mmCIF file of C-alpha atoms and ligand atoms in Angstrom:
data_model
loop_
_atom_site.group_PDB
_atom_site.id
_atom_site.type_symbol
_atom_site.label_atom_id
_atom_site.label_comp_id
_atom_site.label_asym_id
_atom_site.label_seq_id
_atom_site.Cartn_x
_atom_site.Cartn_y
_atom_site.Cartn_z
ATOM 1 C CA MET A 1 -103.940 71.071 -56.701
ATOM 2 C CA THR A 2 -104.621 74.440 -55.038
ATOM 3 C CA SER A 3 -106.927 74.388 -52.022
ATOM 4 C CA THR A 4 -110.481 75.592 -52.586
ATOM 5 C CA LYS A 5 -110.885 76.255 -48.872
ATOM 6 C CA THR A 6 -111.467 79.759 -47.538
ATOM 7 C CA LYS A 7 -108.288 80.671 -45.664
ATOM 8 C CA VAL A 8 -108.636 82.616 -42.430
ATOM 9 C CA LEU A 9 -105.645 84.118 -40.629
ATOM 10 C CA PHE A 10 -105.661 84.519 -36.852
ATOM 11 C CA LEU A 11 -103.147 85.320 -34.095
ATOM 12 C CA GLY A 12 -101.908 81.848 -33.294
ATOM 13 C CA PRO A 13 -100.926 79.257 -32.436
ATOM 14 C CA VAL A 14 -104.172 77.314 -31.987
ATOM 15 C CA GLY A 15 -106.017 77.894 -28.734
ATOM 16 C CA THR A 16 -105.720 81.676 -28.628
ATOM 17 C CA TYR A 17 -108.710 83.897 -27.987
ATOM 18 C CA SER A 18 -108.216 85.109 -31.572
ATOM 19 C CA HIS A 19 -108.609 81.498 -32.709
ATOM 20 C CA GLN A 20 -111.876 81.373 -30.741
ATOM 21 C CA ALA A 21 -113.028 84.605 -32.422
ATOM 22 C CA ALA A 22 -112.246 83.199 -35.884
ATOM 23 C CA LEU A 23 -114.172 79.995 -35.089
ATOM 24 C CA GLN A 24 -117.136 82.076 -33.882
ATOM 25 C CA GLN A 25 -117.126 84.027 -37.166
ATOM 26 C CA PHE A 26 -116.552 81.233 -39.681
ATOM 27 C CA GLY A 27 -117.421 78.005 -37.860
ATOM 28 C CA ASP A 28 -115.553 74.743 -37.795
ATOM 29 C CA SER A 29 -116.182 73.367 -41.284
ATOM 30 C CA ASP A 30 -114.137 71.562 -43.922
ATOM 31 C CA ASP A 31 -114.527 74.614 -46.168
ATOM 32 C CA ILE A 32 -112.441 76.781 -43.858
ATOM 33 C CA GLU A 33 -108.690 76.554 -43.360
ATOM 34 C CA TYR A 34 -107.463 78.362 -40.228
ATOM 35 C CA ILE A 35 -103.922 79.681 -40.548
ATOM 36 C CA PRO A 36 -102.061 80.751 -37.370
ATOM 37 C CA ALA A 37 -100.035 83.978 -37.648
ATOM 38 C CA GLN A 38 -97.085 84.584 -35.333
ATOM 39 C CA SER A 39 -97.944 88.199 -34.577
ATOM 40 C CA ILE A 40 -100.678 90.794 -34.957
ATOM 41 C CA PRO A 41 -98.649 92.665 -37.634
ATOM 42 C CA GLN A 42 -98.458 89.401 -39.586
ATOM 43 C CA CYS A 43 -102.278 89.181 -39.425
ATOM 44 C CA PHE A 44 -102.335 92.424 -41.404
ATOM 45 C CA ASP A 45 -99.291 91.907 -43.642
ATOM 46 C CA ASP A 46 -100.128 88.396 -44.802
ATOM 47 C CA LEU A 47 -103.729 89.316 -45.591
ATOM 48 C CA GLU A 48 -102.489 92.215 -47.723
ATOM 49 C CA GLY A 49 -99.765 90.173 -49.381
ATOM 50 C CA ALA A 50 -101.144 86.669 -49.821
ATOM 51 C CA LYS A 51 -103.965 86.654 -52.315
ATOM 52 C CA ASP A 52 -105.035 83.162 -51.238
ATOM 53 C CA ILE A 53 -105.893 84.360 -47.741
ATOM 54 C CA THR A 54 -109.438 85.768 -47.645
ATOM 55 C CA TYR A 55 -109.906 86.971 -44.059
ATOM 56 C CA SER A 56 -107.933 87.884 -40.973
ATOM 57 C CA VAL A 57 -109.154 88.175 -37.374
ATOM 58 C CA VAL A 58 -107.416 90.640 -35.048
ATOM 59 C CA PRO A 59 -108.012 91.724 -31.419
ATOM 60 C CA LEU A 60 -109.079 95.388 -31.134
ATOM 61 C CA GLU A 61 -110.110 96.161 -27.587
ATOM 62 C CA ASN A 62 -110.799 94.623 -24.221
ATOM 63 C CA SER A 63 -113.618 95.533 -21.837
ATOM 64 C CA THR A 64 -111.199 95.688 -18.874
ATOM 65 C CA ASN A 65 -108.117 97.444 -20.186
ATOM 66 C CA GLY A 66 -109.204 99.005 -23.456
ATOM 67 C CA GLN A 67 -107.355 99.301 -26.711
ATOM 68 C CA VAL A 68 -105.154 96.539 -28.092
ATOM 69 C CA VAL A 69 -102.806 99.289 -29.199
ATOM 70 C CA PHE A 70 -100.896 97.004 -31.593
ATOM 71 C CA SER A 71 -104.005 96.766 -33.781
ATOM 72 C CA TYR A 72 -104.951 100.445 -33.456
ATOM 73 C CA ASP A 73 -101.455 101.421 -34.566
ATOM 74 C CA LEU A 74 -101.524 99.018 -37.520
ATOM 75 C CA LEU A 75 -104.763 100.638 -38.733
ATOM 76 C CA ARG A 76 -103.169 104.080 -38.197
ATOM 77 C CA ASP A 77 -100.002 103.163 -40.084
ATOM 78 C CA ARG A 78 -102.012 101.860 -43.027
ATOM 79 C CA MET A 79 -104.165 104.970 -43.182
ATOM 80 C CA LEU A 80 -101.110 107.252 -43.138
ATOM 81 C CA ASP A 81 -99.148 105.169 -45.648
ATOM 82 C CA GLU A 82 -98.476 107.354 -48.685
ATOM 83 C CA LYS A 83 -98.971 104.370 -50.998
ATOM 84 C CA CYS A 84 -102.684 104.378 -50.177
ATOM 85 C CA GLN A 85 -105.080 105.492 -52.897
ATOM 86 C CA LYS A 86 -106.633 108.911 -52.101
ATOM 87 C CA LYS A 87 -109.839 110.635 -53.194
ATOM 88 C CA GLN A 88 -109.625 114.262 -52.018
ATOM 89 C CA ASN A 89 -108.988 113.878 -48.234
ATOM 90 C CA GLN A 90 -110.312 110.336 -48.160
ATOM 91 C CA ILE A 91 -107.814 107.508 -47.944
ATOM 92 C CA ILE A 92 -108.895 104.217 -49.498
ATOM 93 C CA SER A 93 -107.153 101.566 -47.383
ATOM 94 C CA SER A 94 -106.255 98.235 -48.934
ATOM 95 C CA LEU A 95 -108.030 96.413 -46.084
ATOM 96 C CA GLU A 96 -111.599 96.767 -44.860
ATOM 97 C CA VAL A 97 -113.553 95.601 -41.827
ATOM 98 C CA ILE A 98 -116.416 93.234 -42.622
ATOM 99 C CA GLY A 99 -117.344 91.951 -39.172
ATOM 100 C CA GLU A 100 -116.739 91.850 -35.431
ATOM 101 C CA GLN A 101 -116.685 89.160 -32.769
ATOM 102 C CA TYR A 102 -116.766 89.247 -28.969
ATOM 103 C CA VAL A 103 -114.993 86.547 -26.966
ATOM 104 C CA SER A 104 -115.461 85.982 -23.238
ATOM 105 C CA ILE A 105 -112.046 85.988 -21.625
ATOM 106 C CA ALA A 106 -111.528 83.529 -18.762
ATOM 107 C CA HIS A 107 -107.829 83.409 -18.042
ATOM 108 C CA CYS A 108 -106.301 80.425 -16.272
ATOM 109 C CA LEU A 109 -102.905 80.123 -14.607
ATOM 110 C CA ILE A 110 -101.414 77.149 -16.410
ATOM 111 C CA SER A 111 -98.442 74.918 -15.590
ATOM 112 C CA PRO A 112 -96.542 72.436 -17.787
ATOM 113 C CA VAL A 113 -96.427 70.120 -14.763
ATOM 114 C CA ASP A 114 -99.158 69.211 -12.303
ATOM 115 C CA ILE A 115 -98.438 71.105 -9.067
ATOM 116 C CA SER A 116 -101.812 70.140 -7.526
ATOM 117 C CA GLY A 117 -103.122 73.628 -6.881
ATOM 118 C CA PRO A 118 -101.923 77.220 -6.335
ATOM 119 C CA LYS A 119 -100.784 76.653 -2.756
ATOM 120 C CA ASN A 120 -97.779 74.699 -4.071
ATOM 121 C CA LEU A 121 -96.427 77.797 -5.818
ATOM 122 C CA ALA A 122 -94.801 78.305 -2.401
ATOM 123 C CA ASN A 123 -92.437 75.395 -3.225
ATOM 124 C CA TYR A 124 -90.636 77.500 -5.855
ATOM 125 C CA LYS A 125 -88.104 80.249 -5.338
ATOM 126 C CA GLN A 126 -88.988 81.688 -8.737
ATOM 127 C CA VAL A 127 -92.163 81.536 -10.861
ATOM 128 C CA ARG A 128 -91.859 82.870 -14.420
ATOM 129 C CA ILE A 129 -95.282 83.890 -15.808
ATOM 130 C CA HIS A 130 -95.641 83.983 -19.625
ATOM 131 C CA THR A 131 -98.507 85.638 -21.502
ATOM 132 C CA HIS A 132 -99.551 88.223 -24.126
ATOM 133 C CA PRO A 133 -98.823 91.834 -23.001
ATOM 134 C CA GLN A 134 -102.538 92.664 -23.252
ATOM 135 C CA VAL A 135 -103.237 90.242 -20.403
ATOM 136 C CA TRP A 136 -101.193 91.945 -17.638
ATOM 137 C CA GLY A 137 -103.781 94.701 -17.241
ATOM 138 C CA GLN A 138 -106.568 92.119 -16.964
ATOM 139 C CA VAL A 139 -104.988 90.210 -14.047
ATOM 140 C CA ALA A 140 -103.236 93.043 -12.167
ATOM 141 C CA ARG A 141 -105.097 92.410 -8.924
ATOM 142 C CA TYR A 142 -104.526 88.640 -9.172
ATOM 143 C CA LEU A 143 -100.760 89.150 -9.635
ATOM 144 C CA LYS A 144 -100.680 91.516 -6.647
ATOM 145 C CA GLU A 145 -102.390 88.835 -4.531
ATOM 146 C CA LEU A 146 -99.903 86.206 -5.726
ATOM 147 C CA ARG A 147 -96.969 88.351 -4.613
ATOM 148 C CA LYS A 148 -98.648 89.021 -1.266
ATOM 149 C CA ASN A 149 -99.568 85.359 -0.625
ATOM 150 C CA PHE A 150 -96.214 83.940 -1.783
ATOM 151 C CA SER A 151 -93.830 86.592 -0.490
ATOM 152 C CA SER A 152 -90.829 84.207 -0.562
ATOM 153 C CA THR A 153 -91.352 83.459 -4.257
ATOM 154 C CA LYS A 154 -89.982 85.800 -6.942
ATOM 155 C CA PHE A 155 -92.450 86.327 -9.812
ATOM 156 C CA GLU A 156 -91.102 87.300 -13.231
ATOM 157 C CA LEU A 157 -93.423 88.491 -16.053
ATOM 158 C CA ILE A 158 -92.513 87.484 -19.613
ATOM 159 C CA ASP A 159 -94.236 88.876 -22.730
ATOM 160 C CA CYS A 160 -95.170 86.407 -25.483
ATOM 161 C CA THR A 161 -96.763 86.883 -28.900
ATOM 162 C CA SER A 162 -100.029 85.303 -27.731
ATOM 163 C CA THR A 163 -101.575 83.393 -24.836
ATOM 164 C CA SER A 164 -101.126 80.044 -26.585
ATOM 165 C CA ASP A 165 -97.536 80.915 -27.475
ATOM 166 C CA ALA A 166 -97.127 81.574 -23.743
ATOM 167 C CA VAL A 167 -98.187 78.003 -22.889
ATOM 168 C CA SER A 168 -95.778 76.634 -25.459
ATOM 169 C CA GLN A 169 -92.931 78.857 -24.206
ATOM 170 C CA ALA A 170 -93.570 77.842 -20.574
ATOM 171 C CA GLN A 171 -93.473 74.162 -21.549
ATOM 172 C CA GLN A 172 -90.297 74.474 -23.603
ATOM 173 C CA THR A 173 -88.485 76.515 -20.945
ATOM 174 C CA GLN A 174 -89.549 74.181 -18.143
ATOM 175 C CA LEU A 175 -88.317 71.188 -20.138
ATOM 176 C CA LYS A 176 -85.001 72.883 -20.971
ATOM 177 C CA ASN A 177 -84.370 73.664 -17.278
ATOM 178 C CA ILE A 178 -85.877 70.452 -15.910
ATOM 179 C CA SER A 179 -83.020 70.037 -13.435
ATOM 180 C CA ASP A 180 -83.732 73.350 -11.717
ATOM 181 C CA GLN A 181 -86.385 72.378 -9.157
ATOM 182 C CA ASP A 182 -86.580 75.913 -7.739
ATOM 183 C CA VAL A 183 -88.010 77.500 -10.897
ATOM 184 C CA LEU A 184 -91.496 76.998 -12.336
ATOM 185 C CA ASN A 185 -92.544 78.352 -15.748
ATOM 186 C CA VAL A 186 -96.276 79.022 -16.036
ATOM 187 C CA ALA A 187 -98.579 80.760 -18.510
ATOM 188 C CA ILE A 188 -101.814 82.719 -18.500
ATOM 189 C CA ALA A 189 -104.121 81.526 -21.271
ATOM 190 C CA SER A 190 -107.549 80.074 -22.005
ATOM 191 C CA GLU A 191 -108.823 76.710 -20.810
ATOM 192 C CA ALA A 192 -108.897 75.663 -24.481
ATOM 193 C CA ALA A 193 -105.126 76.086 -24.591
ATOM 194 C CA VAL A 194 -104.742 73.822 -21.509
ATOM 195 C CA HIS A 195 -106.357 70.922 -23.354
ATOM 196 C CA ILE A 196 -104.603 71.567 -26.685
ATOM 197 C CA TYR A 197 -101.139 71.679 -25.085
ATOM 198 C CA LYS A 198 -101.884 68.991 -22.477
ATOM 199 C CA ALA A 199 -100.938 71.322 -19.640
ATOM 200 C CA TYR A 200 -102.381 71.694 -16.128
ATOM 201 C CA ILE A 201 -104.651 74.357 -14.625
ATOM 202 C CA VAL A 202 -103.195 75.861 -11.450
ATOM 203 C CA ASP A 203 -105.928 78.483 -11.036
ATOM 204 C CA HIS A 204 -109.222 79.128 -12.869
ATOM 205 C CA SER A 205 -110.838 82.462 -13.906
ATOM 206 C CA ILE A 206 -108.040 84.686 -12.658
ATOM 207 C CA ASN A 207 -109.055 87.837 -14.572
ATOM 208 C CA ASP A 208 -109.801 90.721 -12.188
ATOM 209 C CA VAL A 209 -113.157 91.517 -13.798
ATOM 210 C CA THR A 210 -115.743 88.824 -14.504
ATOM 211 C CA GLY A 211 -117.406 89.255 -17.886
ATOM 212 C CA ASN A 212 -114.059 90.380 -19.260
ATOM 213 C CA THR A 213 -114.546 90.424 -23.042
ATOM 214 C CA THR A 214 -112.278 91.098 -25.985
ATOM 215 C CA ARG A 215 -113.588 92.482 -29.254
ATOM 216 C CA PHE A 216 -112.098 91.316 -32.529
ATOM 217 C CA LEU A 217 -112.356 92.712 -36.060
ATOM 218 C CA VAL A 218 -112.702 90.579 -39.168
ATOM 219 C CA LEU A 219 -110.703 92.035 -42.064
ATOM 220 C CA GLN A 220 -110.521 91.351 -45.798
ATOM 221 C CA ARG A 221 -108.765 92.980 -48.703
ATOM 222 C CA ARG A 222 -111.120 95.770 -49.791
ATOM 223 C CA GLY A 223 -113.762 94.539 -52.211
ATOM 224 C CA THR A 224 -112.818 90.827 -52.060
ATOM 225 C CA VAL A 225 -116.223 89.634 -50.904
ATOM 226 C CA GLU A 226 -119.270 91.854 -51.206
ATOM 227 C CA LEU A 227 -120.842 92.357 -47.795
ATOM 228 C CA PHE A 228 -124.154 90.544 -47.557
ATOM 229 C CA ASN A 229 -126.834 93.172 -47.094
ATOM 230 C CA THR A 230 -128.618 92.398 -43.834
ATOM 231 C CA GLU A 231 -131.302 94.339 -42.007
ATOM 232 C CA LYS A 232 -129.198 93.972 -38.842
ATOM 233 C CA MET A 233 -128.016 97.140 -37.190
ATOM 234 C CA LYS A 234 -124.713 98.120 -38.770
ATOM 235 C CA VAL A 235 -121.780 100.045 -37.418
ATOM 236 C CA SER A 236 -119.107 101.993 -39.288
ATOM 237 C CA LEU A 237 -115.474 102.470 -38.251
ATOM 238 C CA LEU A 238 -113.849 105.698 -39.442
ATOM 239 C CA THR A 239 -110.421 107.108 -38.630
ATOM 240 C CA PHE A 240 -109.415 110.714 -39.190
ATOM 241 C CA THR A 241 -106.965 113.482 -38.417
ATOM 242 C CA THR A 242 -107.691 117.178 -37.933
ATOM 243 C CA GLU A 243 -105.598 120.334 -38.299
ATOM 244 C CA GLN A 244 -103.285 120.747 -35.297
ATOM 245 C CA ASP A 245 -103.572 123.947 -33.216
ATOM 246 C CA CYS A 246 -106.942 124.661 -34.780
ATOM 247 C CA PRO A 247 -109.436 125.305 -31.945
ATOM 248 C CA GLY A 248 -112.666 123.375 -32.426
ATOM 249 C CA SER A 249 -111.343 121.170 -35.229
ATOM 250 C CA LEU A 250 -112.300 117.937 -33.451
ATOM 251 C CA VAL A 251 -115.647 119.345 -32.332
ATOM 252 C CA ASP A 252 -116.361 120.378 -35.927
ATOM 253 C CA VAL A 253 -116.047 116.752 -37.036
ATOM 254 C CA LEU A 254 -118.146 115.385 -34.183
ATOM 255 C CA THR A 255 -120.764 118.091 -34.811
ATOM 256 C CA ILE A 256 -121.342 116.582 -38.262
ATOM 257 C CA LEU A 257 -122.595 113.407 -36.572
ATOM 258 C CA LYS A 258 -124.834 115.492 -34.320
ATOM 259 C CA ASN A 259 -126.202 117.509 -37.239
ATOM 260 C CA PHE A 260 -127.101 114.292 -39.080
ATOM 261 C CA SER A 261 -128.483 112.673 -35.874
ATOM 262 C CA ILE A 262 -125.946 109.867 -36.134
ATOM 263 C CA ASN A 263 -125.232 108.016 -32.897
ATOM 264 C CA MET A 264 -121.512 107.708 -32.174
ATOM 265 C CA CYS A 265 -120.845 104.516 -30.217
ATOM 266 C CA SER A 266 -117.105 104.854 -29.575
ATOM 267 C CA ILE A 267 -114.230 107.300 -29.863
ATOM 268 C CA SER A 268 -110.550 106.828 -29.146
ATOM 269 C CA SER A 269 -107.228 108.201 -30.281
ATOM 270 C CA ARG A 270 -103.595 107.249 -30.835
ATOM 271 C CA PRO A 271 -100.572 109.500 -31.345
ATOM 272 C CA PHE A 272 -99.043 109.714 -34.788
ATOM 273 C CA ASN A 273 -95.968 111.367 -36.285
ATOM 274 C CA ASN A 274 -96.764 113.374 -39.353
ATOM 275 C CA LYS A 275 -93.996 112.834 -41.926
ATOM 276 C CA THR A 276 -94.125 116.484 -43.007
ATOM 277 C CA SER A 277 -93.927 117.944 -39.502
ATOM 278 C CA THR A 278 -91.561 117.433 -36.571
ATOM 279 C CA ARG A 279 -94.370 118.389 -34.180
ATOM 280 C CA LYS A 280 -95.137 115.841 -31.470
ATOM 281 C CA TRP A 281 -98.536 115.205 -29.858
ATOM 282 C CA GLN A 282 -100.590 114.847 -33.015
ATOM 283 C CA TYR A 283 -103.469 112.374 -32.828
ATOM 284 C CA ILE A 284 -105.450 110.147 -35.104
ATOM 285 C CA PHE A 285 -109.044 109.616 -33.998
ATOM 286 C CA TYR A 286 -111.086 106.419 -34.275
ATOM 287 C CA ILE A 287 -114.876 106.764 -34.209
ATOM 288 C CA GLU A 288 -117.627 104.231 -34.658
ATOM 289 C CA TYR A 289 -121.213 105.149 -35.339
ATOM 290 C CA ASP A 290 -124.518 103.486 -36.095
ATOM 291 C CA PHE A 291 -125.140 103.173 -39.823
ATOM 292 C CA ASP A 292 -128.764 103.082 -40.996
ATOM 293 C CA GLY A 293 -128.800 102.252 -44.702
ATOM 294 C CA SER A 294 -132.406 103.328 -45.039
ATOM 295 C CA ARG A 295 -131.485 106.984 -44.487
ATOM 296 C CA ASP A 296 -130.558 109.023 -47.579
ATOM 297 C CA ILE A 297 -127.938 111.154 -45.817
ATOM 298 C CA TRP A 298 -124.655 109.375 -46.332
ATOM 299 C CA ASP A 299 -123.314 111.144 -49.425
ATOM 300 C CA SER A 300 -123.858 114.528 -47.722
ATOM 301 C CA PHE A 301 -122.455 113.181 -44.459
ATOM 302 C CA TYR A 302 -119.186 112.056 -46.076
ATOM 303 C CA GLU A 303 -118.946 115.323 -48.047
ATOM 304 C CA GLN A 304 -118.978 117.168 -44.706
ATOM 305 C CA ILE A 305 -116.460 114.713 -43.208
ATOM 306 C CA ASN A 306 -114.194 115.321 -46.192
ATOM 307 C CA LEU A 307 -114.352 119.094 -45.607
ATOM 308 C CA LYS A 308 -113.561 118.978 -41.876
ATOM 309 C CA CYS A 309 -110.911 116.222 -41.760
ATOM 310 C CA MET A 310 -107.315 116.572 -42.830
ATOM 311 C CA GLU A 311 -107.385 112.888 -43.803
ATOM 312 C CA TRP A 312 -110.010 110.234 -43.160
ATOM 313 C CA CYS A 313 -110.541 106.567 -43.880
ATOM 314 C CA LEU A 314 -113.792 104.617 -43.755
ATOM 315 C CA TRP A 315 -112.592 101.165 -42.672
ATOM 316 C CA GLY A 316 -115.924 99.462 -43.147
ATOM 317 C CA THR A 317 -119.615 99.212 -42.363
ATOM 318 C CA PHE A 318 -120.452 95.855 -40.863
ATOM 319 C CA PRO A 319 -123.188 94.067 -38.889
ATOM 320 C CA ARG A 320 -123.290 94.769 -35.148
ATOM 321 C CA ASN A 321 -122.702 91.403 -33.461
ATOM 322 C CA ASP A 322 -125.483 90.451 -30.997
ATOM 323 C CA ARG A 323 -122.821 89.740 -28.350
ATOM 324 C CA TYR A 324 -122.208 93.531 -28.193
ATOM 325 C CA TYR A 325 -125.449 93.820 -26.228
ATOM 326 C CA LYS A 326 -124.718 91.003 -23.747
HETATM 327 O O1 PPY B 401 -103.165 85.863 -27.219
HETATM 328 C C1 PPY B 401 -104.353 85.606 -27.499
HETATM 329 O O2 PPY B 401 -104.998 84.625 -27.092
HETATM 330 C C2 PPY B 401 -105.042 86.590 -28.346
HETATM 331 O O3 PPY B 401 -105.931 86.241 -29.073
HETATM 332 C C3 PPY B 401 -104.701 88.043 -28.101
HETATM 333 C C4 PPY B 401 -105.418 88.407 -26.838
HETATM 334 C C5 PPY B 401 -104.712 88.444 -25.669
HETATM 335 C C6 PPY B 401 -105.378 88.776 -24.493
HETATM 336 C C7 PPY B 401 -106.746 88.993 -24.506
HETATM 337 C C8 PPY B 401 -107.421 88.923 -25.695
HETATM 338 C C9 PPY B 401 -106.767 88.621 -26.877
#
């Protein structure tokens, strides 16, 4: 019998910050089945491909070190995929954003074995630190201090697909090399992962900036579930490209928001390679802006956007999460 549960994909395995974001969005109920993906691309691909998966939760940006570029580039690649349906210059992506979540990041230094505190890192000639690439920029100062305080220990940084995968990798590698007493494999992950994988905390709250927060997007296949209409403040995410070597082309797009008194709350960019041109240094822009459904301006607004953008994609209009303001 097929499951009647709502299936939610997240960057796994269990215990990741993405898992926390998914739980914040959908709760821990028998009606929800959480499915761990092995990579951020898989969080996009499997949502697109598997009709029985309803939602996917992906990391987008961090308050300390900015864009999770893997996700930005996956949005870019989907927008610029020729297979996408087009309406004039508008690209209708197969996925849409229906929500956002904010997760407080409190990284721990985690060991598969109990070393009774950070001072005993000095007992190892080599310490191999595993974590998700996005984490290195959030603990740069901590790592510098480690190297200064344990100058006889060699620290090696190893990228993993997620923070929980890092704990698992550290455990497996430590077990495989159990005879080598000079090497310790550790991970940087959440305290939730420590309990799930029955590991040990060497150091608490090691992120350089307290209040470090990661923002996640909640995706669905476009049109799967109609967005509930709430009075809550909404925000729209739109990506676009402009004509290269055309002075003022970006300003012309941003001026549309100004002319309609629309508040832009974020802007960022990523390089892209246009298939029809060998030119480098072309950029796709990502803007978010406050959406007020009570204003009767939006058809005109998007007509103007369509005129000034080479290509554009409205990824979604979704409720602003209260945690944005904390
Ligand atoms: O690996 C995780 O736990 C993730 O959810 C990705 C991530 C990594 C680092 C900070 C925030 C999210």
